[in-house]
mmCIF file of C-alpha atoms in Angstrom:
data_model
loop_
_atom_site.group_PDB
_atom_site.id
_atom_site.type_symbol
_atom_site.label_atom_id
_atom_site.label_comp_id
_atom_site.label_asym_id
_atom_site.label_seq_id
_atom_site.Cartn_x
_atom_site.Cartn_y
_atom_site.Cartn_z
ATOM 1 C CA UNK A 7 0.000 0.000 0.000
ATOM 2 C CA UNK A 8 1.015 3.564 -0.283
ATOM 3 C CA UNK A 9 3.222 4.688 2.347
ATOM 4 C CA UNK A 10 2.741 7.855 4.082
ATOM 5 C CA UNK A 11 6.131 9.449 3.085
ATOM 6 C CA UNK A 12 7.216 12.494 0.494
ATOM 7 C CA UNK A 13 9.236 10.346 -1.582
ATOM 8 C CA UNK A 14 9.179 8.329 -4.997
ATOM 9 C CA UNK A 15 5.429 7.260 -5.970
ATOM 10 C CA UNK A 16 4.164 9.358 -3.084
ATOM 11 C CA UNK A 17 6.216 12.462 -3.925
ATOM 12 C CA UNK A 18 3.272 14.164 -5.861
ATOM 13 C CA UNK A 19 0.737 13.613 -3.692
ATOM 14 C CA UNK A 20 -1.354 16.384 -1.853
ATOM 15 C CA UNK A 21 -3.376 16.577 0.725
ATOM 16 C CA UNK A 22 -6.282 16.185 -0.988
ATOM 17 C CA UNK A 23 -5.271 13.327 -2.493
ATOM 18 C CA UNK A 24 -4.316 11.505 0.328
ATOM 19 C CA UNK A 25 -7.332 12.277 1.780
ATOM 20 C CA UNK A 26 -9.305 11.059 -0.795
ATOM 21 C CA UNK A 27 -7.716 7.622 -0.511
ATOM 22 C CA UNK A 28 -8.492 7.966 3.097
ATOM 23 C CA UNK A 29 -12.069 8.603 2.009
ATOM 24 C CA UNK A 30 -11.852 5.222 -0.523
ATOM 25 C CA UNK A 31 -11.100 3.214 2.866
ATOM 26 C CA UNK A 32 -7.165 2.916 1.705
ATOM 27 C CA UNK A 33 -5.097 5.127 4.228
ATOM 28 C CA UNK A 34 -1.490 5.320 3.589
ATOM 29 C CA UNK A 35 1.162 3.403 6.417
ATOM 30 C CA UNK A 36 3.613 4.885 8.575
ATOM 31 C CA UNK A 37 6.764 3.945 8.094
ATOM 32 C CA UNK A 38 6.365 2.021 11.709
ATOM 33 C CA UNK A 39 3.460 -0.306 9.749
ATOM 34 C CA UNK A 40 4.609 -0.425 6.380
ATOM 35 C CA UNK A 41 7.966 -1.971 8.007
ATOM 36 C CA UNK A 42 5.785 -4.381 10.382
ATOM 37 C CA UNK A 43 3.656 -5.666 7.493
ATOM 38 C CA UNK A 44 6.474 -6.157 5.267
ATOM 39 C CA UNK A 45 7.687 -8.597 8.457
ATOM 40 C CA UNK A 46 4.792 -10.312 8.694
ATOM 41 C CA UNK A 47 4.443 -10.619 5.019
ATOM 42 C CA UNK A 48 8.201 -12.545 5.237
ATOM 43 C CA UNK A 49 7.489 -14.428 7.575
ATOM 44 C CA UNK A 50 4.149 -15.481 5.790
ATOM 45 C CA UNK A 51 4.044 -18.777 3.700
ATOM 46 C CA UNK A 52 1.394 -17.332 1.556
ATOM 47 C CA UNK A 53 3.357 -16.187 -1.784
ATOM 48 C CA UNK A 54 1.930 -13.326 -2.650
ATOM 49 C CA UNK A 55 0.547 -10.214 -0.236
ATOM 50 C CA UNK A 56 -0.687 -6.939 -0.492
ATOM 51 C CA UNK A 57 0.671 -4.973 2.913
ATOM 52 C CA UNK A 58 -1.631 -2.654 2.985
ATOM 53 C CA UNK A 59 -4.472 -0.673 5.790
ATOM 54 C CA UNK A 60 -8.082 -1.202 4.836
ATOM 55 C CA UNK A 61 -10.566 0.940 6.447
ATOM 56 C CA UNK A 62 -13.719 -1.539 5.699
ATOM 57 C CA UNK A 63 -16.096 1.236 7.034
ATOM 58 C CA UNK A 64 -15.098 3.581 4.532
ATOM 59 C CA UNK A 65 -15.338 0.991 1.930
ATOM 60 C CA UNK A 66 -19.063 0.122 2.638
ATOM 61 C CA UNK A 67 -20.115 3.956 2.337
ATOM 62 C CA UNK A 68 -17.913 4.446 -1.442
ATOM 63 C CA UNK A 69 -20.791 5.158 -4.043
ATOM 64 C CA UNK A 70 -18.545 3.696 -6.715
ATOM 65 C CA UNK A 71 -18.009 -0.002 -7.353
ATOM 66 C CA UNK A 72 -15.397 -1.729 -4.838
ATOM 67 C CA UNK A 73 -12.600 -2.993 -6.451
ATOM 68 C CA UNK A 74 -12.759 -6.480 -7.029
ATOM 69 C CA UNK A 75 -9.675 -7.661 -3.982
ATOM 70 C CA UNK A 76 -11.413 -5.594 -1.716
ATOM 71 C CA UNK A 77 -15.025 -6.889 -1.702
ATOM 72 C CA UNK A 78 -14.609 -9.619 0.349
ATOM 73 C CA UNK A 79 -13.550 -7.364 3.128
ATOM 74 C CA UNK A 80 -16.253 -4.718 2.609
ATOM 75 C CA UNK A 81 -19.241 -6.969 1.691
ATOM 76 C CA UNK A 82 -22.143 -4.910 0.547
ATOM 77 C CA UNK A 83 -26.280 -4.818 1.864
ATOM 78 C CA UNK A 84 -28.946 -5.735 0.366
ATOM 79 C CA UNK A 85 -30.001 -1.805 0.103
ATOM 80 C CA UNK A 86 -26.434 -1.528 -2.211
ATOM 81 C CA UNK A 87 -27.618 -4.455 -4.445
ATOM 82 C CA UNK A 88 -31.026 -3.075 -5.494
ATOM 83 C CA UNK A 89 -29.889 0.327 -6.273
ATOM 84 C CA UNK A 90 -26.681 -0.806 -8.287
ATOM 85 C CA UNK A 91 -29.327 -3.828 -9.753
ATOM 86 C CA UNK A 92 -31.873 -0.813 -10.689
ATOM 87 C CA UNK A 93 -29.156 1.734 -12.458
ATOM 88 C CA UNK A 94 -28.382 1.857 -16.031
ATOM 89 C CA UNK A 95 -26.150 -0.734 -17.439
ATOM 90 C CA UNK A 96 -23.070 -1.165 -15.951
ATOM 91 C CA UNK A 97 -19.234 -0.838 -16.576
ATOM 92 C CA UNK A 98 -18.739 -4.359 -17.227
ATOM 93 C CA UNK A 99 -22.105 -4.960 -18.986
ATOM 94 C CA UNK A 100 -20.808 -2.296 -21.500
ATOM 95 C CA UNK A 101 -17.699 -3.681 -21.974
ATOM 96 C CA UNK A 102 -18.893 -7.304 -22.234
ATOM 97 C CA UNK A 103 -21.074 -6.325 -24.820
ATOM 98 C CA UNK A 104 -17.925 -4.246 -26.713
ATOM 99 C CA UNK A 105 -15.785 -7.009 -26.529
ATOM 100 C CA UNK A 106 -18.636 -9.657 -27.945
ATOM 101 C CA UNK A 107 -18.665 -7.480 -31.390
ATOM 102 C CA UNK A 108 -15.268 -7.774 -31.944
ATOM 103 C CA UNK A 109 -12.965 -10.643 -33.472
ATOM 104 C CA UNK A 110 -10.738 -11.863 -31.323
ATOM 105 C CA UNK A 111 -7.852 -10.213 -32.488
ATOM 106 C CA UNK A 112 -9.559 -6.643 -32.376
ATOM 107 C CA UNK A 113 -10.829 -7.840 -28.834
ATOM 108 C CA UNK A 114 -7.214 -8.584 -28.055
ATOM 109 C CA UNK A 115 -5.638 -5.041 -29.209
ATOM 110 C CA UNK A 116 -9.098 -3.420 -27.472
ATOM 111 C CA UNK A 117 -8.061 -4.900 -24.040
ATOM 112 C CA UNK A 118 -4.630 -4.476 -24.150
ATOM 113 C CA UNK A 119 -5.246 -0.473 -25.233
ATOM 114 C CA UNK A 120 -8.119 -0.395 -22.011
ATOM 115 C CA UNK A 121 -5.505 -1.842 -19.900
ATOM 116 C CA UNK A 122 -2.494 0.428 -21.077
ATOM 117 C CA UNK A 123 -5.185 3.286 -20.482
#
C-alpha cells in the first residue's frame, strides 16, 4: 500500500489526495506499519501479499463499485444491491457487450489499449 512518506510514488501527492484515498477506505502506512507488514508478510508462507491498511467502514459507504480484492472485506447490503441492480447498465455490462462485437484479435488489441489506459 502507499506509504505515508514524500518520496518516490508518493512524492506528488497532496493533501487532498491523500485524503481522498483515506475517504476510498485505503489510508497510507507509517513507516512504523509499512515496516511491520512487510515482516509479517516474510514471515508469511502465503506467496503473494498486499501490505496494505483497509478501512472496511469507509469501503461500505464508497458510491462507486469496490474494487474487485477488496469486496470480500467490505461486503455490501442488500439496500447496495437493489440500487446498483436498478441503475443503467453497468461498466462491465458495457464492456462485455464491446468485446462480444469484436474478433478476437480486435478484442485482443481493445483490451490491451483499455488496460495500457
Amino acid at each position: 500500500g502507499l506509504w505515508n512518506t514524500n518520496t518516490g510514488l508518493s512524492a506528488d501527492l497532496t493533501e487532498a489526495d491523500l485524503a481522498r484515498m483515506n475517504r476510498q477506505g485505503l489510508p497510507a502506512l507509517t513507516q512504523t506499519d509499512g515496516l511491520a507488514l512487510l515482516d509479517a508478510a516474510l514471515a508469511s508462507p502465503h506467496p503473494a501479499l498486499v501490505p496494505l491498511h483497509v478501512n472496511t467502514a469507509a469501503l461500505r459507504t464508497r458510491t462507486d463499485e469496490i474494487p474487485a480484492l477488496l469486496r470480500a472485506l467490505a461486503p455490501t447490503g442488500a439496500a447496495r444491491r437493489a440500487v446498483t441492480s436498478s441503475t443503467s447498465e453497468s461498466g462491465a455490462d458495457v464492456l462485455r457487450r464491446r468485446l462480444t462485437a469484436l474478433s478476437p484479435a480486435e478484442r485482443e488489441r481493445a483490451l490491451l489499449d483499455l488496460v495500457r489506459t
